[in-house]
PDB file of C-alpha atoms and ligand atoms in Angstrom:
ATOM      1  CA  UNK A   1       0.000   0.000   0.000  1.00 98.00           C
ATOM      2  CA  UNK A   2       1.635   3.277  -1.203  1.00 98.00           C
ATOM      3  CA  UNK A   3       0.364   6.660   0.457  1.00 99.00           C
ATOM      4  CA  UNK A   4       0.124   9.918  -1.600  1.00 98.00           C
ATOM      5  CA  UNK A   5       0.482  13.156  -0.450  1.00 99.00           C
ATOM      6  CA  UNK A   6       0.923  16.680  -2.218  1.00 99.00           C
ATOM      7  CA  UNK A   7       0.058  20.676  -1.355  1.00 98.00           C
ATOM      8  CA  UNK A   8      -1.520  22.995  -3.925  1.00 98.00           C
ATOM      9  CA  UNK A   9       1.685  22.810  -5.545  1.00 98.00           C
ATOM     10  CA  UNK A  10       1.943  19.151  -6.110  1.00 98.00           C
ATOM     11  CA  UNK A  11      -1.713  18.554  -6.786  1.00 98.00           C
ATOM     12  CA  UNK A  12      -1.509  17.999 -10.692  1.00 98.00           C
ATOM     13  CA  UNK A  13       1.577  15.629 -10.546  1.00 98.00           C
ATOM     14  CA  UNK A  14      -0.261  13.876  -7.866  1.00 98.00           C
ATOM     15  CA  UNK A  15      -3.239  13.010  -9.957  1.00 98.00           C
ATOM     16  CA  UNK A  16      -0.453  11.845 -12.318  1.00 98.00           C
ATOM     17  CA  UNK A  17       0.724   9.706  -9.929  1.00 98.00           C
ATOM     18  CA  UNK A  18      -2.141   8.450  -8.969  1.00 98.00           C
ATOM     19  CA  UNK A  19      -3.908   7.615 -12.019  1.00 98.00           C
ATOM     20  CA  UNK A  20      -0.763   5.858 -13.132  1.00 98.00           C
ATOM     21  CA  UNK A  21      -0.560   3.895  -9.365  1.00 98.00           C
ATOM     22  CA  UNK A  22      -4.424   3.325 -10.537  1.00 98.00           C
ATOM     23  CA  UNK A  23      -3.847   1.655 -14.157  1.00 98.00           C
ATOM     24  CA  UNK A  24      -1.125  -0.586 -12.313  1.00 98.00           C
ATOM     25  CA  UNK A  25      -3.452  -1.939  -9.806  1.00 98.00           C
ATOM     26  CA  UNK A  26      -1.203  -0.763  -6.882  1.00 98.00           C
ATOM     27  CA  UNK A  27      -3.231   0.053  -4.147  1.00 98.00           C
ATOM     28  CA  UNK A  28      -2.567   3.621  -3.073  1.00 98.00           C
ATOM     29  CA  UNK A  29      -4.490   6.009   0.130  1.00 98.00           C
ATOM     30  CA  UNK A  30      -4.777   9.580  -0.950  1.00 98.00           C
ATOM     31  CA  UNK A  31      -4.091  11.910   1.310  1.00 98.00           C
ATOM     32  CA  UNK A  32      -4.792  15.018  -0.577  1.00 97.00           C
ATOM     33  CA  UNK A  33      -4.794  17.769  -1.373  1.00 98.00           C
ATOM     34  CA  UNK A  34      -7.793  17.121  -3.563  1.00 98.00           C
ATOM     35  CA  UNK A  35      -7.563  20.424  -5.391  1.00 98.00           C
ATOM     36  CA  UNK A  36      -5.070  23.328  -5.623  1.00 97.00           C
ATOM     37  CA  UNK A  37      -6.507  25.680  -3.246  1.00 98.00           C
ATOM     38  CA  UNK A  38      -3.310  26.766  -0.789  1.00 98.00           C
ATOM     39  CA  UNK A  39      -2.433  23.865   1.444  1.00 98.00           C
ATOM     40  CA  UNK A  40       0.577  23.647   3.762  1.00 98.00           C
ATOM     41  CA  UNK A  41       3.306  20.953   2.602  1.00 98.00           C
ATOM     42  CA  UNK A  42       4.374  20.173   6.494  1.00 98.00           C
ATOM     43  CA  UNK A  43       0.706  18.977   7.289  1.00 98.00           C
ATOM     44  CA  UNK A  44      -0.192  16.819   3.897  1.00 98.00           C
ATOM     45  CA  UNK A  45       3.884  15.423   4.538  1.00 99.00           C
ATOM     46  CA  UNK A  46       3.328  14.489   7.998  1.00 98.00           C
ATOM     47  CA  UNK A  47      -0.953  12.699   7.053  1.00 98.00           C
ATOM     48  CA  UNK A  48       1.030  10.386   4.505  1.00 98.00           C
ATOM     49  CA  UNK A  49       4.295   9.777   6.290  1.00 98.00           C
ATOM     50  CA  UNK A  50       2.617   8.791   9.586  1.00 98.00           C
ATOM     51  CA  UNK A  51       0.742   6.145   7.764  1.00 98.00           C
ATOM     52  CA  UNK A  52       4.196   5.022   6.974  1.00 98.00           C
ATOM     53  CA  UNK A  53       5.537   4.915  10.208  1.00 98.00           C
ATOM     54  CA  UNK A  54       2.492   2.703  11.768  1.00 98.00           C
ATOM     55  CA  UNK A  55       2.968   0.457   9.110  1.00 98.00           C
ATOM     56  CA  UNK A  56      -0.306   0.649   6.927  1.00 98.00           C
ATOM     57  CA  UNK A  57       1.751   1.905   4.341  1.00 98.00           C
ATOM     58  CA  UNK A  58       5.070   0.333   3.197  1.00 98.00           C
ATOM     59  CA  UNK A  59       6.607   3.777   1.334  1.00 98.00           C
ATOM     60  CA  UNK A  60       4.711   6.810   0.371  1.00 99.00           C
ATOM     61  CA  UNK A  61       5.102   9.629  -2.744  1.00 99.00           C
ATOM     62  CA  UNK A  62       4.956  13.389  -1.994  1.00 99.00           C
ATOM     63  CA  UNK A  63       4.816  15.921  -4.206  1.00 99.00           C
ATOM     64  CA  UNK A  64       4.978  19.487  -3.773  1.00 98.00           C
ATOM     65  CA  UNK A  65       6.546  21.942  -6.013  1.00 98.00           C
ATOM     66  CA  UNK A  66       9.716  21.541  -5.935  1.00 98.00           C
ATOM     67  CA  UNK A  67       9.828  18.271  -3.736  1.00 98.00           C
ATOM     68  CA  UNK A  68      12.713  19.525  -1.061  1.00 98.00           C
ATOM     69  CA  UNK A  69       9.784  21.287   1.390  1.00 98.00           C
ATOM     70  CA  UNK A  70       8.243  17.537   1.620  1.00 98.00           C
ATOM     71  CA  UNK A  71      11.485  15.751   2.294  1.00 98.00           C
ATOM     72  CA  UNK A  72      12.407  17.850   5.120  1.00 98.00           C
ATOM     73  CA  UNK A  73       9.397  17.899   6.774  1.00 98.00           C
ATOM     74  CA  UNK A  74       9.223  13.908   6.341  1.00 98.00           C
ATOM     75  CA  UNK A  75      12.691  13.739   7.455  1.00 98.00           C
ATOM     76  CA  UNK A  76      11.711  15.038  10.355  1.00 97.00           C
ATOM     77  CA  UNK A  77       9.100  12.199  11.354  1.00 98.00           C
ATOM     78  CA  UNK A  78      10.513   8.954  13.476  1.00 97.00           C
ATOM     79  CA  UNK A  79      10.863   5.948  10.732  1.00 98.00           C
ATOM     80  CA  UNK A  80      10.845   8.281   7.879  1.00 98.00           C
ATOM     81  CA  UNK A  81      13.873   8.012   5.215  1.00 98.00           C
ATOM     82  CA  UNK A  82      12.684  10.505   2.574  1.00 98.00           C
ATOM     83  CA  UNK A  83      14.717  11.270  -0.449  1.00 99.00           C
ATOM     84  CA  UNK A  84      13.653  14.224  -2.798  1.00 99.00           C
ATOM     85  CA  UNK A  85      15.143  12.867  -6.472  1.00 99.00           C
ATOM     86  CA  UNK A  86      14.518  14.346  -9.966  1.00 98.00           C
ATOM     87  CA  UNK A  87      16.952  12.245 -11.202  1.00 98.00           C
ATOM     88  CA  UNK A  88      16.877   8.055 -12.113  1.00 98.00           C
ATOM     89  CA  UNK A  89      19.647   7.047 -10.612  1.00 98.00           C
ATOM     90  CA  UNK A  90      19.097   8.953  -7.310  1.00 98.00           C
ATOM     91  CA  UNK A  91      15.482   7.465  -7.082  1.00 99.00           C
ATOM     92  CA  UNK A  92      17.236   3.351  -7.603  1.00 99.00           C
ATOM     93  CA  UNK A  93      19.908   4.204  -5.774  1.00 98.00           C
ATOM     94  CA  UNK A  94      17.886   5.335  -2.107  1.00 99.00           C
ATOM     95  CA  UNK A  95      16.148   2.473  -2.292  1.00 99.00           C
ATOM     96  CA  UNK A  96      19.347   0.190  -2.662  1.00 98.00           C
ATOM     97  CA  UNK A  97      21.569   1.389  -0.340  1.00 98.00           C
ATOM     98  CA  UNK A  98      19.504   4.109   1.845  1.00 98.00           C
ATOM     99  CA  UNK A  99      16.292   1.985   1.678  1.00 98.00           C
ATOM    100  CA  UNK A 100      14.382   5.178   1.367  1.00 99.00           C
ATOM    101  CA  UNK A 101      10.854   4.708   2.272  1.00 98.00           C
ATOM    102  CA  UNK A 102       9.188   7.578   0.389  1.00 99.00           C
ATOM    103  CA  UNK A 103      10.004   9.596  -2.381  1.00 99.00           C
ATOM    104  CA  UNK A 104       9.475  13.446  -3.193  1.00 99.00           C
ATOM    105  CA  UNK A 105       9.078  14.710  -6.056  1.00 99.00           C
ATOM    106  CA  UNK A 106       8.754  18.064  -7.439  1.00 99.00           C
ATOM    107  CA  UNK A 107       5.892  19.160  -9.638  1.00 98.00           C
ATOM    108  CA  UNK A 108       6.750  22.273 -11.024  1.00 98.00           C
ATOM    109  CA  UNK A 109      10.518  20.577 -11.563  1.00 98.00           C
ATOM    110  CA  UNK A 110       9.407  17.775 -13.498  1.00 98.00           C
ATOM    111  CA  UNK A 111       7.168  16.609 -16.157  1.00 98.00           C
ATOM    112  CA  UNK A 112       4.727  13.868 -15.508  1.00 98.00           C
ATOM    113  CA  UNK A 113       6.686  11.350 -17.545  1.00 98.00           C
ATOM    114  CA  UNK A 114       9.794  11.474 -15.740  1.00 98.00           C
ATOM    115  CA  UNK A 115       8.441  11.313 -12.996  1.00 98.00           C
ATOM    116  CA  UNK A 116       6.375   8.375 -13.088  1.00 98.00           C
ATOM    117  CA  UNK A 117       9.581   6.963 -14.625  1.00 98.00           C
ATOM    118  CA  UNK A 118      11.002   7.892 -11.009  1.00 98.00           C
ATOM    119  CA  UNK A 119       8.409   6.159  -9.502  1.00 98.00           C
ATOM    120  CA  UNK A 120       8.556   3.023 -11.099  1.00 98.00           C
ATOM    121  CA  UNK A 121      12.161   2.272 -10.261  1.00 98.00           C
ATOM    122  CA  UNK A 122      11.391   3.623  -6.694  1.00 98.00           C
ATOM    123  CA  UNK A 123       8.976   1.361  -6.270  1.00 98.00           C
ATOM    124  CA  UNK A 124      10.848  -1.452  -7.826  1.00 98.00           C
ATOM    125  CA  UNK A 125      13.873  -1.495  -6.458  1.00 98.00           C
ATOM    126  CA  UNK A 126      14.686  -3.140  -3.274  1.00 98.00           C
ATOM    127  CA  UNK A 127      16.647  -2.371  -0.631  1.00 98.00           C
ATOM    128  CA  UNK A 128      20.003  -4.349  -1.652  1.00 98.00           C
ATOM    129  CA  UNK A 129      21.177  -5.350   2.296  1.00 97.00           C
ATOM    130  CA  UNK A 130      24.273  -6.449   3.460  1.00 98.00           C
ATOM    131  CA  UNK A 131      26.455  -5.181   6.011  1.00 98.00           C
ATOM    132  CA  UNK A 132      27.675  -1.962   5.279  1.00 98.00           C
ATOM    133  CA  UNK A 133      24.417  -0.465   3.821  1.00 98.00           C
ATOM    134  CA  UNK A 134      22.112  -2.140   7.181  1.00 98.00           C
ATOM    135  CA  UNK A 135      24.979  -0.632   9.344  1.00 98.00           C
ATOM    136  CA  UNK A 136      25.096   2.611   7.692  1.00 98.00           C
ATOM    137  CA  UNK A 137      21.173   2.847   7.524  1.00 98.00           C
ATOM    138  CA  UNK A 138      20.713   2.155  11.451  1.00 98.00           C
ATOM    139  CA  UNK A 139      23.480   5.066  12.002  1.00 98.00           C
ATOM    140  CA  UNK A 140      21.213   7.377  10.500  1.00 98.00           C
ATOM    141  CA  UNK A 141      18.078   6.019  12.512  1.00 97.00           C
ATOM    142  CA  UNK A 142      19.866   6.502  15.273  1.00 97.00           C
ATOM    143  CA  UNK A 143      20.233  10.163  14.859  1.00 97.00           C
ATOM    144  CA  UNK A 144      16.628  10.136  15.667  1.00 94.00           C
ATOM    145  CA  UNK A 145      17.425   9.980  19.185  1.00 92.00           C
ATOM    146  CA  UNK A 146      20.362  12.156  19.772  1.00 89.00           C
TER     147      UNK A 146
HETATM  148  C1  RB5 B 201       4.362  26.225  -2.546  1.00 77.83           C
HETATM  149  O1  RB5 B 201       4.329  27.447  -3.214  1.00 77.83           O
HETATM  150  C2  RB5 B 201       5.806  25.718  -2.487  1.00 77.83           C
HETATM  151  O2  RB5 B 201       6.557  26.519  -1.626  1.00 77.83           O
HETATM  152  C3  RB5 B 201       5.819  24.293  -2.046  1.00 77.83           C
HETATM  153  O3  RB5 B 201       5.037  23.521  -2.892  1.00 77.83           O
HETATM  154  C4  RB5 B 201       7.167  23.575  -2.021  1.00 77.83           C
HETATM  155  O4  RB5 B 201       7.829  23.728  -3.238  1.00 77.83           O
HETATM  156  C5  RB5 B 201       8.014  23.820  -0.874  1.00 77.83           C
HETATM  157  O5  RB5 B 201       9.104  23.239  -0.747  1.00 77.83           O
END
């Protein structure tokens, strides 16, 4: 179960998103915002990132417009690993070695194509394991509590 999240900003890529989450048959919770009337990015971050953190959701996709005002908000939940990516590699790459849990994306960065391309591999892509990248992951959780 993926949940989706966007501001005003992030509204149109978000019904991107979702429609393409929709004609994949992944099962997605929509957190809103259901129109582009001004909504703050902290708030719609923290609805889809908490269902994250209880574990209804296994990763979650927030868009606002340019993506970095969503990551550090989620970065600042417990259990969150949020990566902001406009870029493939990036978005494969968190999810191998940072085993990023939700992605942000910027709408008014990039088109709806790349982005769903950004997606995909997100969504994909497992975490690859081992040693160094489990040791190096807990590290960072860790900073939650100092
Ligand atoms: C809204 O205008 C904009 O500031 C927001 O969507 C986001 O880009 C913040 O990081």
């Amino acid at each position: 179960m993926i949940a989706l999240s966007s501001d005003h900003a992030g509204y149109p890529l978000k019904e991107e998103i979702r429609a393409y989450l929709e004609a994949s048959g992944i099962e997605y919770k929509d957190c809103g915002a259901f129109g582009t009337a001004s909504v703050d990015y902290p708030v719609q971050a923290k609805k889809a990132c908490d269902l994250v953190a209880d574990g209804t959701c296994g990763m979650a996709i927030l868009c606002c417009g340019t993506g970095v005002g969503m990551s550090m908000a989620a970065n600042k939940i417990k259990g969150i690993r949020a990566a902001c990516c406009t870029d493939y590699f990036s978005a494969k790459f968190t999810r191998l070695h940072n085993d990023a849990n939700v992605l942000c994306l910027g709408a008014r960065v990039l088109g709806a194509g790349a982005a769903i391309e950004l997606v995909n591999v997100f969504l994909n892509t497992p975490f690859e394991g081992g040693e160094r990248h489990r040791r190096r992951v807990d590290l960072m959780m860790a900073l939650e509590n100092e």
